[in-house]
C-alpha cells in the first residue's frame, strides 16, 4: 500500500511538471496552428536560468524561478514577433524544419555557454528532507512541487475561464476569422499567448530541474512527452492536457518502478491505442462552440 501511494505521489508531481511545460504548447498549436517542436527549448532555458541564478549568483530559489520565467517569456515574445510570425500559414514541413533548426541552434549555444554536462540544482534547505503525513514519509521538494503546481494551474484556469484575455483566446481558437471580425487583434493576442506559453514552459523547466535534468539534450529528450500530452489532451484547451499529463506521469512512474526493462514502451503503445480511438484527443474543443 505504501508503495502504491508513493508511486501515486511521484507520478502526480511528474505530471504537474509535464503539464506546466506542455499547456503553453497546446494553446499555441491550437491558436496559431503552429507545429512548434522547439517548445522544450524554453523549458530548458528556464531551467538553466534558475540554476544559474541560484548556483552562481546566490539568488533565492523562488526569485530565480521568477526571473527565469520573465526572461524566457520576454525571449519568446521577441522570437514570436521576429521569427515565428513569418511561418504562420506556411506548410507543416516548413514549421517543423524551422523549429527543429531552432532546437539545434539552442542546443549548440547552451553547450558552449554551460558545457555538455547536466547542471545540478542546489535546492534550499526548506525543500530538502522529508515530511511525514499519516505515517508516510514524502519528499519535501515533490510535495512543494505538487502544491505550487496546483496553485499555478488554478490561477491559469481562472485566467482562461474568467478573464477577458482568456475569452479572447478561446474565441480565436474556436474561429479566428470570427474573432477578427468582432475586433479582436489576433496578432497581438498571438504574441501575448506565445509569451505566456513560453513563460509557463520556463516555470516548468525551473521548477522541475531536480526531476528532469537540465542538460543540452533537454529539448530533444523530452519533446516527445510534451507532444504526447498535447496530442492526448487535445489542441487549444487547458484541461485536457492536465488529465493527459497526470495519466502519463502516473503511467511512466509506475512502469519504471514495476517493469523498468519495458521502459516507456507502454506509454507509446497506450498513446497509439488512445489516438486510434480518439484522434483529436480526449477533450477536443468543438469548433464554433460557445
Short mmCIF file of C-alpha atoms in Angstrom, two decimals:
data_model
loop_
_atom_site.label_atom_id
_atom_site.label_comp_id
_atom_site.label_asym_id
_atom_site.label_seq_id
_atom_site.Cartn_x
_atom_site.Cartn_y
_atom_site.Cartn_z
CA UNK A 1 0.00 0.00 0.00
CA UNK A 2 2.83 2.38 0.88
CA UNK A 3 4.48 1.65 -2.46
CA UNK A 4 1.33 2.45 -4.39
CA UNK A 5 0.81 5.73 -2.55
CA UNK A 6 4.45 6.68 -3.15
CA UNK A 7 4.13 5.91 -6.88
CA UNK A 8 0.89 7.89 -7.00
CA UNK A 9 2.57 10.86 -5.31
CA UNK A 10 5.67 10.79 -7.52
CA UNK A 11 3.51 10.34 -10.62
CA UNK A 12 1.37 13.37 -9.77
CA UNK A 13 4.47 15.51 -9.17
CA UNK A 14 5.89 14.40 -12.52
CA UNK A 15 2.54 15.05 -14.21
CA UNK A 16 2.44 18.59 -12.79
CA UNK A 17 5.78 19.39 -14.42
CA UNK A 18 4.70 17.91 -17.74
CA UNK A 19 1.51 19.94 -17.65
CA UNK A 20 3.16 23.28 -16.84
CA UNK A 21 5.57 22.81 -19.72
CA UNK A 22 3.06 21.42 -22.24
CA UNK A 23 -0.02 23.58 -21.69
CA UNK A 24 1.53 26.54 -23.50
CA UNK A 25 2.27 24.29 -26.45
CA UNK A 26 -1.37 23.16 -26.54
CA UNK A 27 -2.63 26.74 -26.61
CA UNK A 28 -0.16 27.98 -29.23
CA UNK A 29 -0.73 24.98 -31.50
CA UNK A 30 -4.49 25.30 -31.16
CA UNK A 31 -4.47 29.08 -31.51
CA UNK A 32 -1.84 29.57 -34.20
CA UNK A 33 -1.82 26.15 -35.84
CA UNK A 34 1.96 26.18 -35.46
CA UNK A 35 3.90 22.91 -35.01
CA UNK A 36 6.45 24.21 -32.54
CA UNK A 37 8.90 21.40 -31.84
CA UNK A 38 11.17 23.95 -30.14
CA UNK A 39 8.83 24.40 -27.17
CA UNK A 40 11.17 22.34 -24.99
CA UNK A 41 13.92 24.90 -25.63
CA UNK A 42 12.06 27.43 -23.50
CA UNK A 43 11.68 24.91 -20.67
CA UNK A 44 15.39 24.16 -20.89
CA UNK A 45 16.28 27.87 -20.81
CA UNK A 46 14.03 28.35 -17.78
CA UNK A 47 15.90 25.54 -16.04
CA UNK A 48 19.30 26.95 -16.94
CA UNK A 49 18.31 30.44 -15.82
CA UNK A 50 17.00 29.18 -12.48
CA UNK A 51 20.05 27.00 -11.82
CA UNK A 52 22.48 29.75 -12.85
CA UNK A 53 20.90 32.45 -10.70
CA UNK A 54 20.86 30.09 -7.72
CA UNK A 55 24.20 28.33 -8.03
CA UNK A 56 26.39 31.14 -9.36
CA UNK A 57 24.75 34.30 -8.09
CA UNK A 58 23.22 33.07 -4.85
CA UNK A 59 19.73 34.30 -5.70
CA UNK A 60 16.93 32.59 -3.68
CA UNK A 61 15.07 29.75 -5.42
CA UNK A 62 11.69 31.41 -5.89
CA UNK A 63 13.22 34.68 -7.06
CA UNK A 64 15.44 32.78 -9.51
CA UNK A 65 12.36 30.97 -10.78
CA UNK A 66 10.50 34.26 -11.30
CA UNK A 67 13.44 35.94 -13.07
CA UNK A 68 13.89 32.92 -15.33
CA UNK A 69 10.18 32.94 -16.28
CA UNK A 70 10.21 36.66 -17.07
CA UNK A 71 13.40 36.47 -19.15
CA UNK A 72 12.24 33.44 -21.14
CA UNK A 73 8.75 34.89 -21.66
CA UNK A 74 10.34 38.07 -23.00
CA UNK A 75 12.56 36.00 -25.29
CA UNK A 76 9.51 34.06 -26.51
CA UNK A 77 7.67 37.31 -27.19
CA UNK A 78 10.59 38.68 -29.22
CA UNK A 79 11.03 35.44 -31.19
CA UNK A 80 7.31 35.37 -31.98
CA UNK A 81 7.42 38.94 -33.28
CA UNK A 82 10.59 38.46 -35.31
CA UNK A 83 10.71 34.81 -36.46
CA UNK A 84 7.67 32.67 -35.64
CA UNK A 85 5.13 35.00 -37.21
CA UNK A 86 6.87 34.63 -40.59
CA UNK A 87 5.87 30.95 -40.61
CA UNK A 88 2.17 31.32 -39.75
CA UNK A 89 0.14 29.77 -42.56
CA UNK A 90 3.18 28.04 -44.02
CA UNK A 91 3.25 24.27 -44.52
CA UNK A 92 3.76 21.97 -41.54
CA UNK A 93 7.05 20.83 -43.08
CA UNK A 94 8.34 24.42 -43.08
CA UNK A 95 7.30 24.86 -39.45
CA UNK A 96 8.90 21.58 -38.38
CA UNK A 97 12.16 22.40 -40.16
CA UNK A 98 12.24 25.90 -38.66
CA UNK A 99 11.52 24.76 -35.10
CA UNK A 100 13.91 21.81 -35.34
CA UNK A 101 16.62 24.15 -36.59
CA UNK A 102 15.89 26.39 -33.61
CA UNK A 103 16.43 23.39 -31.32
CA UNK A 104 19.82 22.64 -32.86
CA UNK A 105 20.92 26.27 -32.57
CA UNK A 106 19.77 26.44 -28.94
CA UNK A 107 21.48 23.15 -28.05
CA UNK A 108 24.75 24.36 -29.58
CA UNK A 109 24.61 27.73 -27.79
CA UNK A 110 23.78 26.11 -24.45
CA UNK A 111 26.60 23.61 -24.86
CA UNK A 112 29.04 26.50 -25.49
CA UNK A 113 27.75 28.52 -22.53
CA UNK A 114 27.29 25.79 -19.89
CA UNK A 115 29.17 22.78 -21.24
CA UNK A 116 27.89 19.29 -22.11
CA UNK A 117 27.12 18.09 -18.57
CA UNK A 118 23.81 18.39 -16.74
CA UNK A 119 23.51 21.32 -14.34
CA UNK A 120 22.57 20.15 -10.82
CA UNK A 121 20.22 22.36 -8.86
CA UNK A 122 21.06 23.15 -5.23
CA UNK A 123 17.71 23.18 -3.51
CA UNK A 124 17.23 25.45 -0.50
CA UNK A 125 17.20 23.77 2.90
CA UNK A 126 13.44 24.17 3.30
CA UNK A 127 12.90 21.94 0.24
CA UNK A 128 15.24 19.18 1.38
CA UNK A 129 14.40 16.16 3.50
CA UNK A 130 11.05 14.54 4.05
CA UNK A 131 7.68 15.36 5.53
CA UNK A 132 5.68 12.72 7.38
CA UNK A 133 1.97 12.64 6.57
CA UNK A 134 -0.16 9.85 8.06
CA UNK A 135 2.96 7.80 8.85
CA UNK A 136 4.10 8.17 5.24
CA UNK A 137 7.42 9.96 4.59
CA UNK A 138 7.21 12.08 1.44
CA UNK A 139 10.00 14.16 -0.14
CA UNK A 140 9.52 17.82 0.75
CA UNK A 141 10.58 19.02 -2.70
CA UNK A 142 7.98 16.93 -4.52
CA UNK A 143 5.30 17.87 -2.01
CA UNK A 144 6.09 21.54 -2.67
CA UNK A 145 6.10 20.77 -6.37
CA UNK A 146 2.55 19.42 -6.22
CA UNK A 147 1.29 22.33 -4.10
CA UNK A 148 2.99 25.03 -6.17
CA UNK A 149 1.94 23.39 -9.42
CA UNK A 150 -1.68 23.11 -8.26
CA UNK A 151 -1.70 26.80 -7.30
CA UNK A 152 -0.33 27.89 -10.69
CA UNK A 153 -2.77 25.63 -12.53
CA UNK A 154 -5.72 27.04 -10.57
CA UNK A 155 -4.58 30.56 -11.49
CA UNK A 156 -4.15 29.57 -15.11
CA UNK A 157 -7.64 28.08 -15.29
CA UNK A 158 -9.04 31.26 -13.74
CA UNK A 159 -7.31 33.40 -16.37
CA UNK A 160 -8.59 31.26 -19.24
CA UNK A 161 -12.13 30.75 -17.93
CA UNK A 162 -12.89 34.02 -16.13
CA UNK A 163 -11.00 36.86 -17.76
CA UNK A 164 -11.38 38.82 -21.00
CA UNK A 165 -7.93 37.67 -22.12
CA UNK A 166 -8.97 34.03 -21.72
CA UNK A 167 -12.26 34.63 -23.51
CA UNK A 168 -10.41 36.18 -26.45
CA UNK A 169 -8.04 33.22 -26.67
CA UNK A 170 -10.93 30.74 -26.60
CA UNK A 171 -12.75 32.75 -29.25
CA UNK A 172 -9.67 32.82 -31.50
CA UNK A 173 -9.12 29.08 -31.05
CA UNK A 174 -12.74 28.35 -31.97
CA UNK A 175 -12.91 30.65 -35.01
CA UNK A 176 -10.06 33.03 -35.78
CA UNK A 177 -11.86 34.79 -38.63
CA UNK A 178 -14.92 35.46 -36.47
CA UNK A 179 -12.69 36.72 -33.63
CA UNK A 180 -11.03 39.17 -36.01
CA UNK A 181 -14.38 40.31 -37.37
CA UNK A 182 -15.53 41.36 -33.88
CA UNK A 183 -12.40 43.43 -33.33
CA UNK A 184 -10.01 41.09 -31.56
CA UNK A 185 -6.41 41.89 -32.53
CA UNK A 186 -5.28 38.29 -33.12
CA UNK A 187 -1.72 39.34 -33.99
CA UNK A 188 -1.27 40.94 -30.58
CA UNK A 189 -3.13 38.03 -28.97
CA UNK A 190 -0.76 35.53 -30.61
CA UNK A 191 2.28 37.34 -29.22
CA UNK A 192 0.81 37.54 -25.71
CA UNK A 193 -0.27 33.86 -25.75
CA UNK A 194 3.13 32.80 -27.05
CA UNK A 195 4.91 34.78 -24.33
CA UNK A 196 2.62 33.25 -21.70
CA UNK A 197 3.22 29.75 -23.06
CA UNK A 198 6.99 30.14 -23.07
CA UNK A 199 6.89 31.62 -19.57
CA UNK A 200 4.95 28.61 -18.32
CA UNK A 201 7.42 26.30 -20.03
CA UNK A 202 10.26 28.13 -18.28
CA UNK A 203 8.40 27.78 -14.97
CA UNK A 204 8.04 24.03 -15.50
CA UNK A 205 11.69 23.73 -16.53
CA UNK A 206 12.95 25.61 -13.49
CA UNK A 207 10.53 24.04 -11.03
CA UNK A 208 11.25 20.54 -12.29
CA UNK A 209 15.02 20.95 -12.60
CA UNK A 210 15.58 18.28 -9.93
CA UNK A 211 13.32 15.80 -11.80
CA UNK A 212 14.06 16.49 -15.49
CA UNK A 213 17.81 17.06 -15.65
CA UNK A 214 18.88 20.37 -17.21
CA UNK A 215 21.29 19.42 -20.00
CA UNK A 216 21.85 20.46 -23.64
CA UNK A 217 19.86 17.46 -24.92
CA UNK A 218 16.77 18.52 -22.92
CA UNK A 219 14.62 19.74 -25.87
CA UNK A 220 15.29 16.57 -27.86
CA UNK A 221 14.98 14.19 -24.91
CA UNK A 222 11.59 15.35 -23.65
CA UNK A 223 9.81 16.85 -26.68
CA UNK A 224 8.05 13.53 -27.33
CA UNK A 225 6.45 13.65 -23.88
CA UNK A 226 5.33 17.25 -24.36
CA UNK A 227 3.80 16.41 -27.73
CA UNK A 228 2.07 13.34 -26.27
CA UNK A 229 0.44 15.49 -23.58
CA UNK A 230 -0.84 17.88 -26.26
CA UNK A 231 -1.97 15.14 -28.65
CA UNK A 232 -3.81 13.18 -25.96
CA UNK A 233 -5.24 16.26 -24.22
CA UNK A 234 -6.40 17.94 -27.42
CA UNK A 235 -5.35 21.19 -29.04
CA UNK A 236 -6.44 24.61 -27.84
CA UNK A 237 -7.70 23.73 -24.37
CA UNK A 238 -6.01 23.69 -20.99
CA UNK A 239 -7.94 21.00 -19.11
CA UNK A 240 -7.42 18.06 -21.46
CA UNK A 241 -3.61 18.33 -21.24
CA UNK A 242 -3.91 18.31 -17.43
CA UNK A 243 -5.66 14.93 -17.50
CA UNK A 244 -3.18 13.67 -20.09
CA UNK A 245 -0.15 14.89 -18.13
CA UNK A 246 -1.32 13.22 -14.92
CA UNK A 247 -2.07 9.96 -16.77
CA UNK A 248 1.35 9.96 -18.43
CA UNK A 249 3.13 10.92 -15.21
CA UNK A 250 1.46 8.13 -13.26
CA UNK A 251 1.89 5.53 -16.03
CA UNK A 252 5.53 6.36 -16.64
CA UNK A 253 6.36 6.33 -12.93
CA UNK A 254 4.56 3.00 -12.41
CA UNK A 255 6.22 1.41 -15.46
CA UNK A 256 9.70 2.49 -14.37
CA UNK A 257 9.07 1.00 -10.91
CA UNK A 258 7.35 -2.29 -11.74
CA UNK A 259 8.72 -3.12 -15.22
CA UNK A 260 11.85 -1.00 -15.74
CA UNK A 261 13.01 -3.24 -18.59
CA UNK A 262 9.97 -2.17 -20.62
CA UNK A 263 10.86 1.49 -20.11
CA UNK A 264 8.48 3.88 -21.84
CA UNK A 265 7.21 1.42 -24.44
CA UNK A 266 3.92 1.01 -22.58
CA UNK A 267 3.33 4.77 -22.76
CA UNK A 268 3.75 4.87 -26.52
CA UNK A 269 1.52 1.80 -27.05
CA UNK A 270 -1.13 3.34 -24.81
CA UNK A 271 -0.98 6.66 -26.65
CA UNK A 272 -1.16 4.92 -30.03
CA UNK A 273 -4.27 2.98 -29.00
CA UNK A 274 -5.87 6.08 -27.46
CA UNK A 275 -5.31 8.20 -30.56
CA UNK A 276 -6.77 5.47 -32.77
CA UNK A 277 -9.88 5.67 -30.58
CA UNK A 278 -9.95 9.48 -30.26
CA UNK A 279 -7.68 11.01 -32.95
CA UNK A 280 -8.34 14.59 -31.78
CA UNK A 281 -7.56 14.00 -28.11
CA UNK A 282 -9.66 13.18 -25.09
CA UNK A 283 -11.07 16.71 -24.68
CA UNK A 284 -11.11 18.24 -28.12
CA UNK A 285 -12.63 21.71 -28.26
CA UNK A 286 -15.65 21.86 -30.51
CA UNK A 287 -15.16 24.47 -33.20
CA UNK A 288 -17.84 27.06 -33.06
CA UNK A 289 -18.97 26.02 -29.62
CA UNK A 290 -19.94 28.82 -27.31
#
